XYZ file of C-alpha atoms in Angstrom:
503
model
C -80.385 222.887 -131.280
C -77.684 225.675 -131.775
C -79.782 228.212 -132.210
C -82.037 227.118 -129.286
C -78.497 227.161 -127.120
C -77.719 230.541 -127.929
C -81.437 231.577 -126.868
C -80.811 230.137 -123.273
C -77.706 231.943 -123.519
C -79.349 235.451 -124.339
C -81.858 235.796 -121.853
C -79.462 233.916 -118.843
C -77.854 237.095 -119.912
C -80.513 239.224 -120.241
C -81.527 238.231 -116.630
C -78.389 238.565 -114.567
C -77.910 242.077 -116.773
C -81.642 242.946 -115.452
C -80.365 241.845 -111.828
C -77.267 243.992 -111.941
C -79.136 247.068 -113.266
C -82.244 247.020 -110.548
C -80.410 245.306 -107.747
C -82.478 246.811 -104.892
C -85.796 245.406 -106.676
C -84.416 241.576 -107.196
C -83.723 242.114 -103.629
C -87.234 242.935 -102.282
C -88.517 240.195 -104.553
C -86.015 237.916 -103.059
C -87.250 239.246 -99.581
C -90.876 238.891 -100.225
C -90.473 235.182 -101.882
C -88.275 234.259 -98.499
C -88.916 236.506 -95.509
C -86.480 236.674 -92.729
C -87.476 234.930 -89.288
C -88.700 237.362 -86.906
C -87.960 236.237 -83.018
C -91.585 235.394 -82.911
C -91.550 232.849 -85.340
C -88.941 230.709 -83.661
C -90.263 227.985 -81.042
C -88.626 227.979 -78.128
C -89.507 224.614 -76.780
C -90.310 224.097 -72.654
C -88.708 221.298 -71.720
C -91.410 219.827 -69.205
C -94.140 220.222 -71.668
C -91.723 218.358 -74.165
C -91.548 215.564 -71.651
C -95.275 215.572 -70.946
C -96.072 215.225 -74.590
C -93.703 212.126 -74.623
C -94.753 210.493 -71.765
C -98.410 210.698 -72.878
C -97.610 210.015 -76.459
C -95.428 206.950 -76.013
C -97.799 205.256 -73.394
C -100.285 205.333 -75.930
C -98.047 203.281 -78.101
C -97.260 200.754 -75.608
C -100.447 200.403 -75.317
C -101.355 199.565 -78.821
C -98.712 197.257 -78.539
C -99.068 196.017 -75.552
C -102.911 194.757 -76.856
C -101.232 193.590 -80.397
C -98.762 191.427 -78.280
C -101.037 189.798 -76.241
C -102.517 188.431 -79.723
C -99.411 187.428 -80.941
C -98.230 185.487 -77.682
C -101.574 183.806 -77.274
C -102.087 183.126 -80.750
C -102.335 179.307 -80.307
C -104.600 179.285 -77.417
C -106.700 181.549 -79.425
C -106.847 179.370 -82.082
C -108.326 176.708 -80.106
C -110.695 178.982 -78.142
C -112.054 180.514 -81.263
C -111.985 178.420 -84.096
C -113.361 174.846 -84.722
C -110.798 171.725 -83.354
C -108.830 170.075 -86.662
C -105.577 170.446 -87.638
C -103.247 172.112 -85.304
C -101.550 174.045 -88.353
C -105.220 175.471 -89.940
C -106.014 176.918 -86.269
C -102.974 178.958 -86.151
C -103.213 179.857 -89.560
C -106.592 180.517 -88.620
C -105.654 182.847 -86.074
C -102.900 184.712 -87.708
C -105.079 185.235 -90.355
C -107.406 187.308 -87.640
C -104.733 189.153 -86.309
C -103.776 190.048 -89.783
C -107.678 190.880 -90.574
C -107.455 194.116 -88.487
C -104.600 195.477 -90.446
C -106.493 195.827 -93.917
C -108.583 198.327 -92.225
C -105.635 200.348 -90.523
C -105.619 202.722 -93.936
C -108.827 203.423 -93.981
C -108.513 204.296 -89.883
C -105.346 206.129 -91.251
C -107.378 208.025 -94.323
C -110.294 209.477 -91.541
C -108.412 210.237 -88.289
C -105.338 211.667 -90.230
C -106.931 214.557 -91.798
C -109.183 214.872 -88.830
C -105.722 215.071 -86.870
C -104.677 218.073 -89.566
C -108.231 219.944 -89.157
C -108.630 220.041 -84.996
C -105.672 219.163 -84.083
C -103.947 216.126 -82.918
C -104.915 216.255 -79.232
C -108.108 215.138 -80.047
C -108.322 212.631 -82.095
C -105.377 210.729 -80.292
C -107.725 210.834 -77.062
C -110.707 209.339 -79.396
C -108.364 206.376 -80.933
C -107.053 205.456 -77.304
C -110.789 205.174 -76.175
C -111.688 202.915 -79.447
C -108.696 201.122 -78.703
C -109.286 200.002 -75.055
C -113.235 199.202 -76.019
C -112.081 196.877 -78.883
C -109.496 195.340 -76.060
C -111.694 194.965 -73.579
C -114.093 193.469 -75.680
C -112.036 190.758 -76.979
C -111.528 189.122 -73.694
C -115.376 189.146 -72.935
C -116.232 187.312 -75.975
C -117.721 183.275 -74.897
C -115.279 180.742 -77.293
C -116.550 178.649 -80.062
C -117.968 175.889 -78.048
C -120.389 178.158 -76.563
C -121.688 180.059 -79.454
C -120.271 178.644 -82.337
C -119.651 180.563 -85.510
C -120.574 184.113 -83.871
C -117.247 183.246 -81.342
C -114.550 183.874 -84.532
C -117.016 186.688 -85.888
C -116.856 188.614 -83.024
C -113.141 188.399 -81.931
C -112.829 189.722 -86.150
C -115.319 192.600 -85.843
C -113.892 193.763 -82.759
C -109.694 193.119 -84.315
C -111.066 195.673 -86.864
C -112.345 198.204 -84.074
C -108.675 197.908 -82.865
C -107.060 197.970 -86.235
C -109.297 201.236 -87.319
C -108.570 202.988 -84.190
C -104.806 202.384 -84.501
C -104.869 203.561 -88.112
C -104.963 207.049 -86.427
C -102.159 206.215 -83.572
C -98.665 206.226 -84.893
C -99.169 208.897 -86.803
C -100.342 211.206 -84.624
C -97.898 209.702 -81.780
C -95.305 210.470 -84.140
C -96.079 214.322 -85.464
C -97.200 214.879 -81.459
C -93.474 214.398 -80.069
C -91.356 215.790 -83.600
C -93.755 218.829 -83.018
C -93.175 219.129 -79.345
C -89.360 218.511 -79.667
C -86.605 220.910 -80.222
C -85.066 220.368 -83.792
C -81.550 218.967 -82.562
C -83.125 216.963 -80.041
C -85.806 215.306 -81.943
C -84.239 212.202 -82.456
C -83.323 211.381 -78.622
C -87.134 212.584 -77.891
C -88.412 210.447 -81.074
C -87.172 207.006 -80.005
C -88.884 207.740 -76.735
C -92.328 206.670 -79.177
C -90.273 203.369 -79.612
C -89.592 202.991 -75.833
C -93.277 202.658 -76.361
C -93.691 200.058 -78.165
C -90.760 197.458 -76.298
C -92.459 198.302 -73.238
C -95.787 196.937 -74.836
C -94.227 194.126 -76.115
C -92.180 193.591 -73.025
C -95.179 194.099 -70.440
C -97.648 191.111 -73.120
C -95.179 189.084 -73.061
C -93.971 189.119 -69.711
C -97.774 188.816 -68.421
C -98.306 186.089 -70.812
C -95.385 184.347 -69.350
C -96.560 184.667 -65.742
C -100.265 183.499 -66.436
C -98.531 180.614 -68.690
C -96.386 179.089 -65.947
C -99.022 179.941 -63.136
C -101.853 178.641 -65.087
C -100.711 175.823 -67.165
C -102.228 175.081 -70.765
C -105.602 173.735 -69.709
C -106.632 176.847 -67.121
C -105.477 179.247 -69.773
C -107.508 177.917 -72.944
C -110.585 177.728 -70.363
C -110.102 181.583 -69.057
C -106.698 182.415 -68.812
C -106.226 184.003 -71.545
C -108.476 186.507 -70.922
C -106.470 188.335 -68.255
C -104.853 190.384 -70.020
C -106.984 191.983 -72.152
C -109.308 192.819 -69.665
C -106.602 194.638 -67.874
C -105.991 196.414 -70.853
C -109.240 198.894 -70.868
C -108.059 200.469 -67.572
C -104.644 200.995 -68.996
C -106.587 202.891 -71.730
C -107.974 204.977 -69.009
C -105.164 205.825 -67.959
C -103.624 206.845 -71.287
C -106.781 208.810 -72.097
C -106.030 210.981 -68.794
C -102.631 211.574 -69.293
C -103.192 212.784 -73.295
C -105.999 214.674 -72.229
C -104.026 216.651 -69.872
C -101.807 218.112 -72.725
C -101.815 221.359 -74.789
C -101.850 220.746 -78.963
C -98.723 220.736 -80.200
C -96.428 224.776 -80.818
C -96.387 223.614 -84.976
C -100.377 223.217 -84.879
C -100.632 226.296 -82.848
C -98.432 228.417 -85.260
C -100.229 227.031 -88.192
C -103.650 227.772 -86.387
C -102.561 231.372 -85.629
C -103.478 233.648 -88.467
C -100.510 236.155 -87.508
C -97.917 233.437 -87.507
C -95.308 234.884 -90.413
C -94.692 232.076 -92.625
C -90.659 231.248 -92.797
C -91.032 230.836 -96.718
C -94.299 231.357 -99.024
C -94.077 227.991 -100.196
C -94.333 226.592 -96.852
C -97.427 229.113 -96.414
C -98.769 228.412 -99.946
C -98.775 224.621 -99.158
C -100.688 225.089 -95.546
C -103.292 227.124 -97.122
C -104.232 224.898 -100.305
C -103.146 221.059 -98.645
C -104.879 221.381 -95.148
C -106.629 218.152 -94.531
C -107.530 217.537 -97.687
C -106.966 213.626 -98.801
C -106.996 213.901 -102.459
C -104.458 216.657 -102.449
C -102.394 214.456 -100.214
C -102.000 211.765 -102.716
C -102.025 214.138 -105.436
C -98.853 216.559 -104.063
C -97.510 214.261 -101.566
C -97.167 210.877 -103.638
C -93.497 210.647 -103.746
C -92.867 210.948 -100.302
C -95.656 208.700 -99.610
C -94.146 206.152 -101.725
C -90.761 206.707 -99.854
C -92.389 206.279 -96.752
C -94.191 203.025 -97.962
C -90.901 201.829 -98.558
C -89.270 202.415 -95.109
C -92.357 201.580 -93.220
C -92.308 198.053 -95.121
C -88.928 196.989 -94.227
C -88.960 198.452 -90.636
C -92.099 196.823 -90.248
C -91.312 192.899 -91.792
C -88.212 193.135 -89.478
C -90.491 194.238 -86.819
C -93.061 191.604 -86.425
C -90.882 189.262 -87.558
C -89.141 189.428 -84.276
C -91.374 190.999 -81.728
C -94.593 189.304 -82.444
C -93.903 185.966 -84.427
C -90.434 184.815 -83.193
C -92.031 182.888 -80.097
C -94.278 181.116 -82.137
C -91.077 180.171 -84.584
C -89.183 179.056 -81.626
C -92.317 176.811 -80.391
C -93.957 175.690 -83.384
C -90.779 175.208 -85.682
C -88.059 174.654 -82.761
C -90.569 172.829 -80.422
C -89.079 175.125 -77.594
C -90.931 175.425 -74.556
C -93.558 178.666 -74.902
C -92.472 180.237 -71.556
C -88.735 179.767 -72.921
C -89.275 181.821 -76.323
C -91.357 184.200 -74.388
C -87.806 184.363 -71.862
C -85.299 184.995 -74.516
C -87.743 187.583 -76.476
C -88.549 189.358 -73.172
C -84.415 189.723 -72.708
C -84.022 190.888 -76.306
C -86.362 193.222 -75.975
C -85.215 194.671 -72.578
C -81.680 195.422 -73.806
C -83.003 197.110 -76.637
C -84.867 199.328 -74.440
C -81.860 199.971 -72.343
C -79.856 201.586 -75.749
C -82.973 202.969 -77.768
C -82.110 206.527 -76.633
C -78.836 206.145 -77.262
C -79.436 205.405 -80.405
C -81.834 208.542 -81.136
C -78.985 210.759 -79.707
C -76.887 209.028 -82.348
C -79.370 209.870 -84.940
C -79.201 213.446 -83.988
C -75.553 213.890 -84.268
C -74.826 211.912 -86.989
C -78.217 211.847 -89.023
C -80.797 209.724 -89.664
C -79.478 207.678 -92.940
C -76.390 206.709 -91.498
C -78.610 204.815 -88.632
C -81.298 203.800 -90.835
C -78.416 202.305 -93.424
C -77.084 200.095 -90.570
C -79.985 198.912 -89.149
C -81.005 198.019 -93.193
C -77.708 196.546 -93.832
C -78.106 194.557 -90.733
C -80.969 192.825 -91.665
C -79.399 192.094 -94.886
C -76.020 190.557 -93.943
C -76.667 189.354 -90.446
C -80.378 187.490 -91.094
C -79.288 183.919 -92.279
C -76.557 183.534 -89.464
C -78.876 184.788 -87.165
C -81.157 182.167 -88.044
C -78.719 179.262 -88.686
C -77.590 180.219 -84.686
C -81.078 180.011 -83.451
C -81.700 176.291 -85.493
C -79.326 175.584 -83.378
C -81.183 175.295 -80.801
C -78.960 175.765 -77.876
C -80.205 178.520 -75.454
C -76.952 180.506 -76.067
C -77.220 180.351 -79.858
C -80.526 181.528 -79.737
C -80.035 184.355 -77.573
C -76.991 185.375 -79.911
C -79.071 185.173 -83.069
C -81.935 186.737 -81.746
C -79.801 189.536 -80.534
C -77.935 190.017 -83.911
C -81.459 190.422 -85.263
C -82.375 192.898 -82.051
C -79.196 195.201 -82.426
C -80.278 195.259 -86.213
C -83.808 196.240 -85.544
C -82.667 199.127 -82.539
C -81.297 200.975 -85.125
C -84.727 201.097 -87.155
C -86.412 201.233 -83.929
C -84.216 204.617 -82.475
C -84.718 206.958 -85.754
C -87.551 206.193 -87.617
C -89.802 208.275 -85.373
C -88.352 211.422 -85.449
C -87.400 210.324 -89.731
C -90.669 209.821 -90.784
C -92.643 212.911 -89.447
C -90.066 215.078 -91.200
C -90.862 213.826 -94.484
C -94.252 216.013 -94.677
C -95.424 219.712 -94.176
C -97.060 220.524 -90.973
C -100.335 220.649 -92.642
C -100.280 217.649 -94.191
C -98.608 215.872 -91.905
C -100.899 213.649 -89.443
C -102.862 213.125 -92.192
C -99.837 211.449 -95.086
C -98.041 209.703 -92.135
C -101.559 207.837 -91.286
C -101.764 206.589 -94.739
C -98.342 206.178 -95.777
C -97.728 204.125 -92.436
C -100.974 202.435 -92.399
C -100.832 201.084 -96.235
C -97.548 200.092 -95.528
C -98.277 197.955 -91.972
C -101.571 196.497 -93.724
C -99.542 195.169 -96.574
C -95.703 194.109 -94.878
C -95.860 194.119 -91.415
C -99.077 192.813 -90.404
C -99.365 190.127 -92.768
C -95.427 188.706 -91.921
C -96.593 186.332 -89.462
C -99.609 184.744 -91.605
C -96.979 184.641 -94.991
C -94.530 183.595 -93.255
C -96.413 180.814 -91.257
C -98.162 179.543 -94.871
C -94.644 179.974 -96.234
C -93.141 177.612 -94.106
C -96.090 175.262 -94.590
C -95.695 175.313 -98.329
C -91.734 175.154 -99.086
C -90.953 173.259 -96.162
C -88.257 175.314 -94.872
C -87.755 176.741 -91.799
C -85.432 179.478 -92.668
C -87.928 181.758 -94.479
C -87.588 184.178 -91.806
C -84.763 185.305 -92.718
C -84.840 184.873 -96.728
C -88.296 187.664 -95.634
C -86.184 189.617 -93.975
C -83.379 190.144 -96.345
C -85.848 191.205 -99.025
C -87.415 193.847 -97.041
C -83.678 195.118 -96.073
C -83.230 195.008 -99.912
C -86.398 197.892 -100.278
C -85.015 199.581 -97.051
C -81.506 200.233 -98.657
C -82.956 201.763 -101.886
C -85.341 203.609 -99.910
C -82.945 205.278 -97.744
C -80.680 206.322 -100.548
C -83.811 208.194 -101.720
C -84.528 210.234 -98.911
C -82.894 213.684 -97.881
C -81.402 214.151 -94.383
C -83.250 216.149 -91.910
C -81.697 215.576 -88.843
C -81.404 219.277 -87.180
C -83.627 220.763 -89.295
C -86.571 222.497 -88.630
C -89.855 220.623 -90.167
C -91.075 221.382 -93.082
C -93.804 223.580 -92.815
C -92.853 225.095 -89.492
C -90.674 227.787 -88.105
C -87.310 226.188 -85.863
C -88.633 224.860 -82.619
C -85.303 225.479 -80.060
C -84.938 224.906 -76.361
C -83.712 228.303 -75.255
C -84.215 232.081 -76.284
C -80.441 232.402 -76.597
C -80.539 229.647 -79.341
C -83.498 231.645 -81.043
C -81.396 234.826 -80.848
C -78.254 233.400 -82.762
C -81.033 232.064 -85.255
C -82.492 235.794 -86.389
C -78.673 236.794 -86.375
C -77.520 234.523 -88.234
C -79.555 235.382 -90.878
C -79.270 239.297 -90.406
C -77.107 240.530 -93.606
C -73.884 243.485 -92.859
C -75.125 247.190 -94.349
C -73.738 247.361 -97.696
C -71.927 251.071 -98.436
């Protein structure tokens, strides 16, 4: 052992001596490995273009969650329309099982659309996913009931839910990548937070529409034809989102990567870009540690997200006997509050870092889930609203930060593919199944505190994941040059790395 240490020390001494004697040569080698940035390497963003990109990506995300929100809020009605009459709990579980089945194909969609987005561009794939989502949602609104065509009704429902799930596999990874690659490094959290404004807007729009229909039409009419209206509206909205997306240019980061004359900031990043681009096998082989971290972060985030935004109205009506409309009103109020503050959370993540905000949200769910559900169980309007707000404030720390955090885990050349795979595997396992698992566990255990325990378990995983991740706020995306807001900032960056001459 001692001999080994002596050899290592001798080698280190020899290396130091060589560097001292051939200082100029070693400086040249180091500059070759890590060439300094040129002014042309740095992306100076166009704020108008950034805002257009944010609007188009966020609207698509709003459409996605509008579609999924409709299904969640109409779960009881859909159970009655598409599944044989009998036990109400069995119908509800069947409806949520159909909700969950679309998540089974999301990883497949991610594996198809993600690498495709790394090869042919983010814009084209996001347009394709928008078309598929709109077609799938519109088709569900046209399916005849079980009473009309029997077995074919749930079969067609499942098929078009699979179409929705497959298209969604390429949506979030692409939309978050799109915004992250357009935004300047110092404001990525702020602009990224608008993607989740889209999420909340989609849910709020779905909840508001279902509430209006429930109030004006009544239960019998809703079951007869009223439930179809939100699905039929979603089709034309999808065309609006498609139009906005087709008007955009490709992201600056993707254009730089495609440019053969691009002077890479580091040789390592360039090597990743040329050997791993669009290759699914290499994503798993080279980036599996970040994939695991992504799956853990998304799992913790999505369990709490779906529990509050998708499942809560059903919980209030089925477990606590709340009127459907009252449950939706409370949820809409909670989501409006979150929408008003989410961009401020994004700004805070730019200023203080992603990790502090994410940790605050995870610890919030760990320590506040029990008190929140105990408040909700009290049943009074004020208590339920306070309990939902406690959960909502914990969730907004994750919502406002996650869309800037996740794209930064992966290099530009494999970002869309890696994020799509990691996000959708996790969402399939933990997010979309949350309503089904919670409903089933309540049925088996007989306790209506299951949602609180489930959220706390997810939060433990989230805390560990946040501890393991690196801080990425205000830093360039891996494999991409810095992105700044002004030419002056770019000049300062170039000047900052210029070393003073030695005599």
